[in-house]
PDB file of C-alpha atoms in Angstrom:
ATOM      1  CA  MET S 651      -7.545 -31.951 -52.585  1.00 46.00           C
ATOM      2  CA  ARG S 652      -7.441 -35.531 -51.960  1.00 47.00           C
ATOM      3  CA  ILE S 653      -4.857 -38.055 -50.379  1.00 46.00           C
ATOM      4  CA  GLU S 654      -4.380 -41.486 -51.301  1.00 47.00           C
ATOM      5  CA  ALA S 655      -2.487 -44.211 -49.605  1.00 47.00           C
ATOM      6  CA  ILE S 656      -0.288 -45.990 -52.049  1.00 46.00           C
ATOM      7  CA  GLY S 657      -0.263 -49.798 -51.659  1.00 45.00           C
ATOM      8  CA  ASN S 658      -2.248 -51.954 -49.325  1.00 45.00           C
ATOM      9  CA  CYS S 659      -0.413 -51.085 -45.984  1.00 44.00           C
ATOM     10  CA  TRP S 660      -0.842 -48.528 -43.512  1.00 43.00           C
ATOM     11  CA  PRO S 661      -0.212 -45.148 -44.779  1.00 43.00           C
ATOM     12  CA  THR S 662       2.980 -43.492 -43.675  1.00 44.00           C
ATOM     13  CA  ILE S 663       4.387 -40.308 -44.933  1.00 45.00           C
ATOM     14  CA  SER S 664       6.356 -41.987 -47.640  1.00 42.00           C
ATOM     15  CA  LYS S 665       3.504 -43.931 -48.916  1.00 44.00           C
ATOM     16  CA  ILE S 666       0.847 -40.826 -49.076  1.00 46.00           C
ATOM     17  CA  ARG S 667       0.486 -38.965 -52.467  1.00 48.00           C
ATOM     18  CA  LEU S 668      -1.304 -35.714 -52.597  1.00 47.00           C
ATOM     19  CA  LEU S 669      -3.768 -35.342 -55.545  1.00 49.00           C
ATOM     20  CA  TRP S 670      -4.449 -31.542 -56.287  1.00 48.00           C
ATOM     21  CA  LEU S 671      -7.736 -30.973 -57.916  1.00 47.00           C
ATOM     22  CA  PRO S 672      -7.621 -28.395 -60.585  1.00 49.00           C
ATOM     23  CA  SER S 673     -10.292 -26.189 -58.734  1.00 49.00           C
ATOM     24  CA  GLU S 674      -8.266 -25.962 -55.818  1.00 48.00           C
ATOM     25  CA  LEU S 675      -5.048 -24.363 -57.436  1.00 50.00           C
ATOM     26  CA  ASN S 676      -4.978 -20.763 -56.698  1.00 49.00           C
ATOM     27  CA  PRO S 677      -2.055 -18.759 -58.453  1.00 50.00           C
ATOM     28  CA  SER S 678      -2.720 -15.665 -56.543  1.00 50.00           C
ATOM     29  CA  GLY S 679      -1.926 -17.568 -53.197  1.00 50.00           C
ATOM     30  CA  CYS S 680      -4.702 -15.830 -51.090  1.00 49.00           C
ATOM     31  CA  GLY S 681      -6.448 -19.259 -50.676  1.00 51.00           C
ATOM     32  CA  GLN S 682      -3.168 -20.690 -48.991  1.00 54.00           C
ATOM     33  CA  ARG S 683      -5.033 -21.091 -45.593  1.00 56.00           C
ATOM     34  CA  ARG S 684      -7.946 -22.964 -47.159  1.00 60.00           C
ATOM     35  CA  ILE S 685      -5.636 -25.342 -49.012  1.00 62.00           C
ATOM     36  CA  TRP S 686      -3.498 -26.144 -45.993  1.00 59.00           C
ATOM     37  CA  LEU S 687      -6.607 -26.553 -43.828  1.00 66.00           C
ATOM     38  CA  ALA S 688      -7.985 -29.083 -46.482  1.00 68.00           C
ATOM     39  CA  PHE S 689      -4.476 -30.706 -46.333  1.00 70.00           C
ATOM     40  CA  PHE S 690      -4.559 -31.375 -42.887  1.00 68.00           C
ATOM     41  CA  VAL S 691      -8.306 -32.558 -42.841  1.00 71.00           C
ATOM     42  CA  ALA S 692      -7.582 -34.949 -45.731  1.00 74.00           C
ATOM     43  CA  PHE S 693      -4.244 -36.309 -43.989  1.00 73.00           C
ATOM     44  CA  ALA S 694      -6.091 -36.945 -40.948  1.00 73.00           C
ATOM     45  CA  GLU S 695      -8.644 -38.927 -42.779  1.00 72.00           C
ATOM     46  CA  ALA S 696      -6.040 -40.851 -44.707  1.00 71.00           C
ATOM     47  CA  THR S 697      -4.014 -41.850 -41.768  1.00 71.00           C
ATOM     48  CA  ALA S 698      -7.049 -42.385 -39.261  1.00 68.00           C
ATOM     49  CA  ARG S 699      -6.933 -45.826 -37.954  1.00 61.00           C
ATOM     50  CA  PRO S 700     -10.487 -47.686 -38.201  1.00 55.00           C
ATOM     51  CA  LYS S 701     -12.385 -47.540 -35.265  1.00 54.00           C
ATOM     52  CA  PRO S 702     -12.522 -51.053 -33.554  1.00 50.00           C
ATOM     53  CA  ALA S 703     -15.812 -52.396 -32.828  1.00 52.00           C
ATOM     54  CA  HIS S 704     -16.372 -52.478 -29.159  1.00 77.00           C
ATOM     55  CA  TYR S 705     -14.923 -55.973 -28.569  1.00 80.00           C
ATOM     56  CA  MET S 706     -13.990 -56.015 -24.805  1.00 86.00           C
ATOM     57  CA  THR S 707     -11.318 -58.215 -23.054  1.00 88.00           C
ATOM     58  CA  VAL S 708     -14.063 -60.043 -21.302  1.00 89.00           C
ATOM     59  CA  GLN S 709     -15.840 -60.962 -24.620  1.00 88.00           C
ATOM     60  CA  MET S 710     -12.661 -61.906 -25.982  1.00 89.00           C
ATOM     61  CA  VAL S 711     -12.001 -64.286 -23.030  1.00 90.00           C
ATOM     62  CA  ASP S 712     -15.531 -65.680 -23.078  1.00 89.00           C
ATOM     63  CA  ASP S 713     -15.188 -66.375 -26.739  1.00 88.00           C
ATOM     64  CA  LEU S 714     -12.122 -68.410 -26.192  1.00 88.00           C
ATOM     65  CA  LEU S 715     -13.518 -70.348 -23.365  1.00 87.00           C
ATOM     66  CA  SER S 716     -16.652 -71.274 -25.113  1.00 87.00           C
ATOM     67  CA  SER S 717     -14.534 -72.345 -28.393  1.00 86.00           C
ATOM     68  CA  ALA S 718     -13.068 -75.546 -29.265  1.00 83.00           C
ATOM     69  CA  GLU S 719      -9.707 -74.333 -28.874  1.00 82.00           C
ATOM     70  CA  ILE S 720      -9.668 -74.779 -25.081  1.00 83.00           C
ATOM     71  CA  PRO S 721      -7.595 -78.061 -24.095  1.00 82.00           C
ATOM     72  CA  ARG S 722      -9.584 -81.079 -23.838  1.00 85.00           C
ATOM     73  CA  GLY S 723      -8.205 -82.416 -20.408  1.00 87.00           C
ATOM     74  CA  GLU S 724     -10.507 -81.657 -17.476  1.00 89.00           C
ATOM     75  CA  ARG S 725      -7.763 -80.474 -15.309  1.00 91.00           C
ATOM     76  CA  THR S 726      -5.947 -78.313 -17.857  1.00 88.00           C
ATOM     77  CA  ARG S 727      -9.452 -76.790 -18.798  1.00 88.00           C
ATOM     78  CA  GLN S 728     -10.251 -75.831 -15.245  1.00 90.00           C
ATOM     79  CA  GLU S 729      -6.750 -73.965 -14.957  1.00 91.00           C
ATOM     80  CA  TYR S 730      -7.195 -72.236 -18.193  1.00 89.00           C
ATOM     81  CA  CYS S 731     -10.591 -71.057 -17.092  1.00 90.00           C
ATOM     82  CA  LEU S 732      -9.278 -69.873 -13.959  1.00 92.00           C
ATOM     83  CA  TRP S 733      -6.355 -67.723 -15.306  1.00 92.00           C
ATOM     84  CA  ALA S 734      -8.485 -66.638 -18.252  1.00 92.00           C
ATOM     85  CA  LEU S 735     -11.032 -65.303 -15.867  1.00 91.00           C
ATOM     86  CA  ARG S 736      -8.470 -63.665 -13.671  1.00 93.00           C
ATOM     87  CA  PHE S 737      -7.161 -61.893 -16.696  1.00 94.00           C
ATOM     88  CA  ALA S 738     -10.668 -60.894 -17.792  1.00 92.00           C
ATOM     89  CA  VAL S 739     -11.380 -59.487 -14.218  1.00 92.00           C
ATOM     90  CA  ALA S 740      -8.156 -57.640 -14.419  1.00 93.00           C
ATOM     91  CA  PHE S 741      -8.693 -56.048 -17.767  1.00 91.00           C
ATOM     92  CA  LYS S 742     -12.633 -55.973 -17.730  1.00 88.00           C
ATOM     93  CA  ASP S 743     -12.991 -52.391 -18.766  1.00 86.00           C
ATOM     94  CA  ASP S 744     -10.603 -52.450 -21.544  1.00 87.00           C
ATOM     95  CA  PRO S 745     -11.124 -53.119 -25.215  1.00 87.00           C
ATOM     96  CA  ALA S 746      -9.489 -56.138 -26.654  1.00 85.00           C
ATOM     97  CA  ALA S 747      -7.858 -53.735 -29.346  1.00 85.00           C
ATOM     98  CA  MET S 748      -5.556 -52.128 -26.583  1.00 87.00           C
ATOM     99  CA  PHE S 749      -3.578 -55.433 -26.859  1.00 87.00           C
ATOM    100  CA  GLU S 750      -2.568 -54.282 -30.414  1.00 86.00           C
ATOM    101  CA  GLU S 751      -0.152 -52.028 -28.927  1.00 86.00           C
ATOM    102  CA  PRO S 752       3.397 -53.330 -27.698  1.00 85.00           C
ATOM    103  CA  GLU S 753       3.147 -50.944 -24.883  1.00 88.00           C
ATOM    104  CA  VAL S 754       0.512 -52.980 -23.168  1.00 87.00           C
ATOM    105  CA  ARG S 755       3.003 -55.819 -22.662  1.00 87.00           C
ATOM    106  CA  GLY S 756       4.357 -53.759 -19.391  1.00 90.00           C
ATOM    107  CA  GLU S 757       0.651 -53.693 -17.832  1.00 92.00           C
ATOM    108  CA  VAL S 758       0.318 -57.391 -18.548  1.00 92.00           C
ATOM    109  CA  ASN S 759       3.501 -58.086 -16.837  1.00 93.00           C
ATOM    110  CA  GLU S 760       2.433 -55.833 -13.925  1.00 94.00           C
ATOM    111  CA  TRP S 761      -0.680 -58.082 -13.498  1.00 94.00           C
ATOM    112  CA  ARG S 762       1.608 -61.183 -13.753  1.00 94.00           C
ATOM    113  CA  LYS S 763       3.841 -59.998 -10.950  1.00 94.00           C
ATOM    114  CA  GLN S 764       1.070 -60.657  -8.435  1.00 93.00           C
ATOM    115  CA  TRP S 765       2.272 -64.230  -8.869  1.00 93.00           C
ATOM    116  CA  ALA S 766       6.152 -63.672  -8.724  1.00 93.00           C
ATOM    117  CA  HIS S 767       6.354 -65.376  -5.440  1.00 95.00           C
ATOM    118  CA  SER S 768       5.578 -68.430  -7.422  1.00 94.00           C
ATOM    119  CA  PRO S 769       7.305 -69.102 -10.593  1.00 93.00           C
ATOM    120  CA  ARG S 770       4.729 -71.888 -11.732  1.00 94.00           C
ATOM    121  CA  GLN S 771       1.866 -69.494 -11.487  1.00 94.00           C
ATOM    122  CA  TYR S 772       3.690 -66.491 -12.902  1.00 94.00           C
ATOM    123  CA  ASP S 773       4.512 -68.439 -15.983  1.00 94.00           C
ATOM    124  CA  TYR S 774       1.103 -69.918 -16.203  1.00 93.00           C
ATOM    125  CA  ALA S 775      -0.365 -66.740 -15.921  1.00 93.00           C
ATOM    126  CA  GLY S 776       1.882 -65.617 -19.001  1.00 92.00           C
ATOM    127  CA  THR S 777       1.168 -68.798 -20.938  1.00 92.00           C
ATOM    128  CA  VAL S 778      -2.722 -68.319 -20.681  1.00 92.00           C
ATOM    129  CA  VAL S 779      -2.584 -64.820 -21.837  1.00 92.00           C
ATOM    130  CA  THR S 780      -0.416 -65.568 -24.830  1.00 90.00           C
ATOM    131  CA  ARG S 781      -2.732 -68.269 -25.776  1.00 91.00           C
ATOM    132  CA  ILE S 782      -5.781 -65.786 -25.552  1.00 90.00           C
ATOM    133  CA  LEU S 783      -4.017 -63.169 -27.512  1.00 88.00           C
ATOM    134  CA  ASN S 784      -2.731 -65.763 -30.155  1.00 88.00           C
ATOM    135  CA  TRP S 785      -6.256 -67.134 -30.522  1.00 88.00           C
ATOM    136  CA  ALA S 786      -7.861 -63.645 -30.961  1.00 86.00           C
ATOM    137  CA  TRP S 787      -5.182 -62.841 -33.610  1.00 85.00           C
ATOM    138  CA  LYS S 788      -4.608 -65.798 -35.521  1.00 78.00           C
ATOM    139  CA  ASP S 789      -7.552 -67.964 -35.370  1.00 76.00           C
ATOM    140  CA  VAL S 790     -10.589 -65.598 -35.263  1.00 73.00           C
ATOM    141  CA  GLY S 791      -8.925 -62.488 -36.686  1.00 76.00           C
ATOM    142  CA  LYS S 792     -10.320 -60.009 -33.767  1.00 77.00           C
ATOM    143  CA  LEU S 793      -6.715 -58.359 -33.148  1.00 77.00           C
ATOM    144  CA  ARG S 794      -4.277 -57.019 -35.339  1.00 76.00           C
ATOM    145  CA  MET S 795      -0.671 -57.454 -34.396  1.00 68.00           C
ATOM    146  CA  PRO S 796       2.358 -55.862 -36.051  1.00 58.00           C
TER     147      PRO S 796
END
């Protein structure tokens, strides 16, 4: 048995087709357990997400800060470096791929709440994080966003 994803997109139940190989058809039914086991193994392989390279958040921030995408103004550059490094320190043990999941927005917002007493700092933290993630997604393709 083989499972094949139909189309170029991520396989879902409606986009997966079972291909029964002739040697696996068993009219007596005594091999059903083996067939179901093969089905689940093939299904798991077809729907498994590719393992991300160990691209960590610290690397992502470092790559942005050493790229040409940082603003040219000296003061703005210093502010971006400050907030990007704060972000990198807060998420230093996390892979960058975790930011592909929408649920992580809550964690980022929790981090931003440290500066809730100052609306400017709170907004600037969000702006810099958005810039980092957009750069990693659009410009260098290190992240996949829905």
